[in-house]
Amino acid sequence: QKSGHRLPKDQEKKLWKRFSAARSTFERARKSHFAELDKTSEAVAKAKQKLVERAEALRSSTDWDATAREFSSLMGQWKKAGRGRRSADDKMWKRFSEAQEAFFTSKREAASALEATYADNLPAKIAAVEAAEKALPITDINKSKRILRSAQDRFEAAGKVPRGDVKGLNARITAVETAIREAEDAQWTQRNPELEARVSGAQAQLADSIASLERDIAAARESGDSRKVTELSEALEARKAWLSQIAGS
């Protein structure tokens, strides 16, 4: 309107009124939006500040399991808190994650130190298992039970061992316990004709299990999984011992 072709004043006035109304509507909406955003950001910041303070209070905790669960809960609350101003969010997240990482680093170090102490118990635990395995093959049930009881006492007294060794050792001593229990059961029932079919069925199941384990061992060897080969081999030997015991009975 200030340069070029000029509109008649009354027409220009109407157009300006419409333009001004549209601009005012937009400005009101913009101010309302940012006011609401400020309000939301403030609420998010307050909620996250509390979470940060709690995380920092927990960073030196040695109550490993309970604190780990609480950190998991805090992380869930953080996600539910929503997004605030990026600059404030980033600063608080840095503090939160540093506290969390400090705790879990200490937890991992403590677990490693504990595992190292368990390694000292391993020779005694292995010796107890080997003593138990001397009860097999079973020729005298009472003698085998005495050998097993003594070995079980030594096994418990040896204490904890590294996590990677627990499963294999437990499987070996359990195999001896099972063989003796089944031999004892067989001694009571060996003259019962009704059980012949059950014995036959047990032998068939063990034979199937042995065949399946042998296939699994071959697959584990092919994939290079030595730990799995060891575990499966121990299970295979146990089942062969059971089958031999049943056949002998």
Short mmCIF file of C-alpha atoms in Angstrom, two decimals:
data_model
loop_
_atom_site.label_atom_id
_atom_site.label_comp_id
_atom_site.label_asym_id
_atom_site.label_seq_id
_atom_site.Cartn_x
_atom_site.Cartn_y
_atom_site.Cartn_z
CA GLN A 1 0.00 0.00 0.00
CA LYS A 2 2.99 2.28 0.52
CA SER A 3 4.35 1.77 -3.00
CA GLY A 4 2.87 0.83 -6.35
CA HIS A 5 -0.80 0.79 -7.08
CA ARG A 6 -2.89 1.97 -4.11
CA LEU A 7 -6.23 0.40 -3.23
CA PRO A 8 -9.17 2.55 -2.28
CA LYS A 9 -9.04 3.31 1.40
CA ASP A 10 -12.25 1.51 2.36
CA GLN A 11 -11.15 -1.65 0.49
CA GLU A 12 -7.67 -1.49 1.98
CA LYS A 13 -9.23 -1.08 5.44
CA LYS A 14 -11.35 -4.24 5.07
CA LEU A 15 -8.39 -6.32 3.85
CA TRP A 16 -6.18 -5.03 6.65
CA LYS A 17 -8.85 -5.91 9.20
CA ARG A 18 -8.97 -9.51 7.93
CA PHE A 19 -5.17 -9.76 7.80
CA SER A 20 -4.83 -8.35 11.31
CA ALA A 21 -7.48 -10.70 12.71
CA ALA A 22 -5.75 -13.72 11.19
CA ARG A 23 -2.40 -12.60 12.57
CA SER A 24 -3.86 -12.00 16.03
CA THR A 25 -5.52 -15.44 16.06
CA PHE A 26 -2.24 -17.07 15.17
CA GLU A 27 -0.32 -15.09 17.81
CA ARG A 28 -2.79 -16.05 20.52
CA ALA A 29 -2.51 -19.73 19.55
CA ARG A 30 1.28 -19.51 19.43
CA LYS A 31 1.51 -17.91 22.87
CA SER A 32 -0.92 -20.47 24.30
CA HIS A 33 1.05 -23.33 22.76
CA PHE A 34 4.38 -22.19 24.17
CA ALA A 35 2.86 -21.40 27.55
CA GLU A 36 1.49 -24.96 27.70
CA LEU A 37 4.85 -26.29 26.49
CA ASP A 38 6.64 -24.35 29.22
CA LYS A 39 4.22 -25.74 31.79
CA THR A 40 4.74 -29.31 30.56
CA SER A 41 8.52 -28.90 30.38
CA GLU A 42 8.58 -27.63 33.93
CA ALA A 43 6.59 -30.63 35.17
CA VAL A 44 8.85 -33.04 33.25
CA ALA A 45 11.96 -31.33 34.62
CA LYS A 46 10.70 -31.63 38.20
CA ALA A 47 9.85 -35.31 37.78
CA LYS A 48 13.20 -36.13 36.18
CA GLN A 49 15.12 -34.11 38.76
CA LYS A 50 13.67 -36.35 41.48
CA LEU A 51 14.68 -39.44 39.49
CA VAL A 52 18.21 -38.09 39.05
CA GLU A 53 18.53 -37.39 42.77
CA ARG A 54 17.33 -40.89 43.62
CA ALA A 55 19.74 -42.46 41.10
CA GLU A 56 22.66 -40.50 42.53
CA ALA A 57 21.71 -41.61 46.05
CA LEU A 58 21.83 -45.25 44.87
CA ARG A 59 25.10 -45.13 42.92
CA SER A 60 27.20 -46.39 45.90
CA SER A 61 24.67 -48.95 47.17
CA THR A 62 25.94 -52.51 47.74
CA ASP A 63 22.47 -54.04 48.07
CA TRP A 64 23.00 -55.37 44.56
CA ASP A 65 19.75 -57.16 43.74
CA ALA A 66 17.32 -54.70 45.34
CA THR A 67 19.14 -51.68 43.89
CA ALA A 68 19.29 -53.22 40.42
CA ARG A 69 15.50 -53.69 40.56
CA GLU A 70 15.06 -50.09 41.71
CA PHE A 71 17.20 -48.77 38.85
CA SER A 72 15.01 -50.74 36.46
CA SER A 73 11.95 -49.08 38.02
CA LEU A 74 13.58 -45.63 37.78
CA MET A 75 14.29 -46.20 34.08
CA GLY A 76 10.64 -47.06 33.50
CA GLN A 77 9.58 -43.88 35.31
CA TRP A 78 12.05 -41.84 33.25
CA LYS A 79 10.50 -43.06 30.02
CA LYS A 80 6.99 -42.32 31.28
CA ALA A 81 7.98 -38.80 32.38
CA GLY A 82 7.98 -37.61 28.77
CA ARG A 83 10.18 -35.07 26.99
CA GLY A 84 11.12 -31.67 28.33
CA ARG A 85 13.46 -29.00 26.98
CA ARG A 86 16.26 -30.77 25.20
CA SER A 87 19.07 -28.91 26.94
CA ALA A 88 17.65 -29.68 30.40
CA ASP A 89 16.80 -33.28 29.45
CA ASP A 90 20.33 -33.92 28.17
CA LYS A 91 21.96 -32.59 31.34
CA MET A 92 19.72 -34.63 33.63
CA TRP A 93 20.08 -37.78 31.53
CA LYS A 94 23.87 -37.44 31.74
CA ARG A 95 23.69 -37.35 35.54
CA PHE A 96 21.17 -40.21 35.66
CA SER A 97 23.13 -42.49 33.31
CA GLU A 98 26.44 -41.78 35.08
CA ALA A 99 24.92 -42.78 38.44
CA GLN A 100 23.40 -45.91 36.90
CA GLU A 101 26.64 -46.92 35.19
CA ALA A 102 28.64 -46.34 38.39
CA PHE A 103 26.37 -48.71 40.31
CA PHE A 104 26.35 -51.47 37.69
CA THR A 105 30.13 -51.23 37.22
CA SER A 106 30.57 -51.76 40.97
CA LYS A 107 28.06 -54.63 40.85
CA ARG A 108 29.96 -56.36 38.02
CA GLU A 109 33.29 -55.90 39.81
CA ALA A 110 31.87 -57.33 43.05
CA ALA A 111 30.41 -60.32 41.16
CA SER A 112 33.78 -60.96 39.46
CA ALA A 113 35.60 -60.81 42.78
CA LEU A 114 33.09 -63.24 44.31
CA GLU A 115 33.40 -65.62 41.37
CA ALA A 116 37.18 -65.57 41.85
CA THR A 117 36.78 -66.71 45.47
CA TYR A 118 34.43 -69.50 44.34
CA ALA A 119 37.17 -70.86 42.07
CA ASP A 120 39.09 -71.92 45.20
CA ASN A 121 36.24 -74.32 46.05
CA LEU A 122 36.27 -76.04 42.66
CA PRO A 123 38.89 -78.78 43.32
CA ALA A 124 37.06 -79.97 46.45
CA LYS A 125 33.72 -79.94 44.61
CA ILE A 126 35.15 -81.98 41.72
CA ALA A 127 36.75 -84.44 44.13
CA ALA A 128 33.39 -84.94 45.85
CA VAL A 129 31.69 -85.68 42.52
CA GLU A 130 34.41 -88.13 41.52
CA ALA A 131 34.03 -89.85 44.90
CA ALA A 132 30.27 -90.17 44.29
CA GLU A 133 30.85 -91.67 40.85
CA LYS A 134 32.85 -94.49 42.46
CA ALA A 135 29.48 -95.84 43.63
CA LEU A 136 28.85 -96.88 39.99
CA PRO A 137 28.35 -99.45 38.64
CA ILE A 138 26.13 -100.66 41.47
CA THR A 139 26.87 -104.16 42.68
CA ASP A 140 25.99 -103.64 46.32
CA ILE A 141 23.25 -101.04 46.88
CA ASN A 142 24.02 -100.46 50.55
CA LYS A 143 27.71 -99.93 49.83
CA SER A 144 26.89 -97.55 46.98
CA LYS A 145 24.55 -95.57 49.25
CA ARG A 146 27.28 -95.19 51.88
CA ILE A 147 29.72 -93.95 49.25
CA LEU A 148 27.14 -91.49 47.93
CA ARG A 149 26.21 -90.13 51.38
CA SER A 150 29.83 -89.42 52.19
CA ALA A 151 30.35 -87.75 48.81
CA GLN A 152 27.18 -85.64 49.23
CA ASP A 153 28.47 -84.31 52.57
CA ARG A 154 31.77 -83.38 50.93
CA PHE A 155 29.91 -81.84 47.98
CA GLU A 156 27.88 -79.52 50.25
CA ALA A 157 30.84 -78.68 52.47
CA ALA A 158 32.92 -77.60 49.45
CA GLY A 159 30.77 -74.48 49.06
CA LYS A 160 29.90 -72.53 45.94
CA VAL A 161 31.80 -72.76 42.66
CA PRO A 162 31.91 -70.48 39.58
CA ARG A 163 28.60 -70.27 37.75
CA GLY A 164 29.91 -71.97 34.63
CA ASP A 165 30.79 -75.13 36.57
CA VAL A 166 27.61 -75.48 38.63
CA LYS A 167 25.37 -77.16 36.07
CA GLY A 168 27.86 -79.84 35.00
CA LEU A 169 28.83 -80.83 38.56
CA ASN A 170 25.20 -80.95 39.71
CA ALA A 171 24.30 -83.11 36.71
CA ARG A 172 27.05 -85.62 37.50
CA ILE A 173 26.18 -86.12 41.17
CA THR A 174 22.46 -86.18 40.34
CA ALA A 175 23.12 -88.98 37.86
CA VAL A 176 24.64 -91.09 40.64
CA GLU A 177 21.75 -90.30 43.01
CA THR A 178 19.22 -91.26 40.34
CA ALA A 179 21.00 -94.50 39.48
CA ILE A 180 21.08 -95.59 43.13
CA ARG A 181 17.45 -94.63 43.70
CA GLU A 182 16.33 -96.54 40.63
CA ALA A 183 18.45 -99.55 41.62
CA GLU A 184 16.85 -99.52 45.06
CA ASP A 185 13.38 -99.31 43.50
CA ALA A 186 14.24 -102.15 41.17
CA GLN A 187 15.37 -104.31 44.07
CA TRP A 188 11.93 -104.00 45.64
CA THR A 189 10.01 -104.64 42.47
CA GLN A 190 12.20 -106.95 40.39
CA ARG A 191 10.01 -109.99 41.14
CA ASN A 192 6.79 -108.26 40.13
CA PRO A 193 5.77 -109.47 36.63
CA GLU A 194 3.52 -106.44 36.18
CA LEU A 195 6.57 -104.21 36.05
CA GLU A 196 8.27 -106.00 33.19
CA ALA A 197 6.46 -103.87 30.65
CA ARG A 198 7.45 -100.73 32.52
CA VAL A 199 11.10 -101.80 32.61
CA SER A 200 10.98 -102.49 28.90
CA GLY A 201 9.41 -99.10 28.30
CA ALA A 202 12.04 -97.39 30.45
CA GLN A 203 14.79 -99.13 28.49
CA ALA A 204 13.23 -97.98 25.22
CA GLN A 205 12.92 -94.40 26.48
CA LEU A 206 16.54 -94.41 27.65
CA ALA A 207 17.68 -95.84 24.32
CA ASP A 208 15.80 -93.07 22.50
CA SER A 209 17.25 -90.47 24.86
CA ILE A 210 20.78 -91.81 24.32
CA ALA A 211 20.35 -91.70 20.55
CA SER A 212 19.01 -88.14 20.75
CA LEU A 213 21.90 -87.02 22.97
CA GLU A 214 24.41 -88.58 20.61
CA ARG A 215 22.90 -86.60 17.74
CA ASP A 216 22.96 -83.40 19.82
CA ILE A 217 26.61 -84.00 20.75
CA ALA A 218 27.53 -84.45 17.09
CA ALA A 219 25.75 -81.18 16.24
CA ALA A 220 27.46 -79.35 19.12
CA ARG A 221 30.86 -80.64 18.01
CA GLU A 222 30.14 -79.51 14.47
CA SER A 223 29.22 -76.00 15.72
CA GLY A 224 32.29 -75.82 17.96
CA ASP A 225 30.29 -75.46 21.22
CA SER A 226 32.68 -77.26 23.59
CA ARG A 227 30.74 -76.37 26.75
CA LYS A 228 27.56 -77.87 25.34
CA VAL A 229 29.49 -80.97 24.23
CA THR A 230 30.71 -81.41 27.83
CA GLU A 231 27.23 -80.97 29.34
CA LEU A 232 25.60 -83.31 26.84
CA SER A 233 28.36 -85.91 27.28
CA GLU A 234 27.81 -85.93 31.05
CA ALA A 235 24.08 -86.41 30.52
CA LEU A 236 24.79 -89.20 28.01
CA GLU A 237 27.05 -91.08 30.45
CA ALA A 238 24.38 -90.82 33.15
CA ARG A 239 21.72 -92.30 30.89
CA LYS A 240 24.05 -95.10 29.79
CA ALA A 241 24.66 -95.89 33.45
CA TRP A 242 20.89 -95.98 34.08
CA LEU A 243 20.33 -98.24 31.08
CA SER A 244 23.12 -100.57 32.23
CA GLN A 245 21.63 -100.68 35.72
CA ILE A 246 18.14 -101.48 34.44
CA ALA A 247 19.49 -104.16 32.13
CA GLY A 248 21.47 -105.67 35.00
CA SER A 249 18.43 -105.70 37.22
#
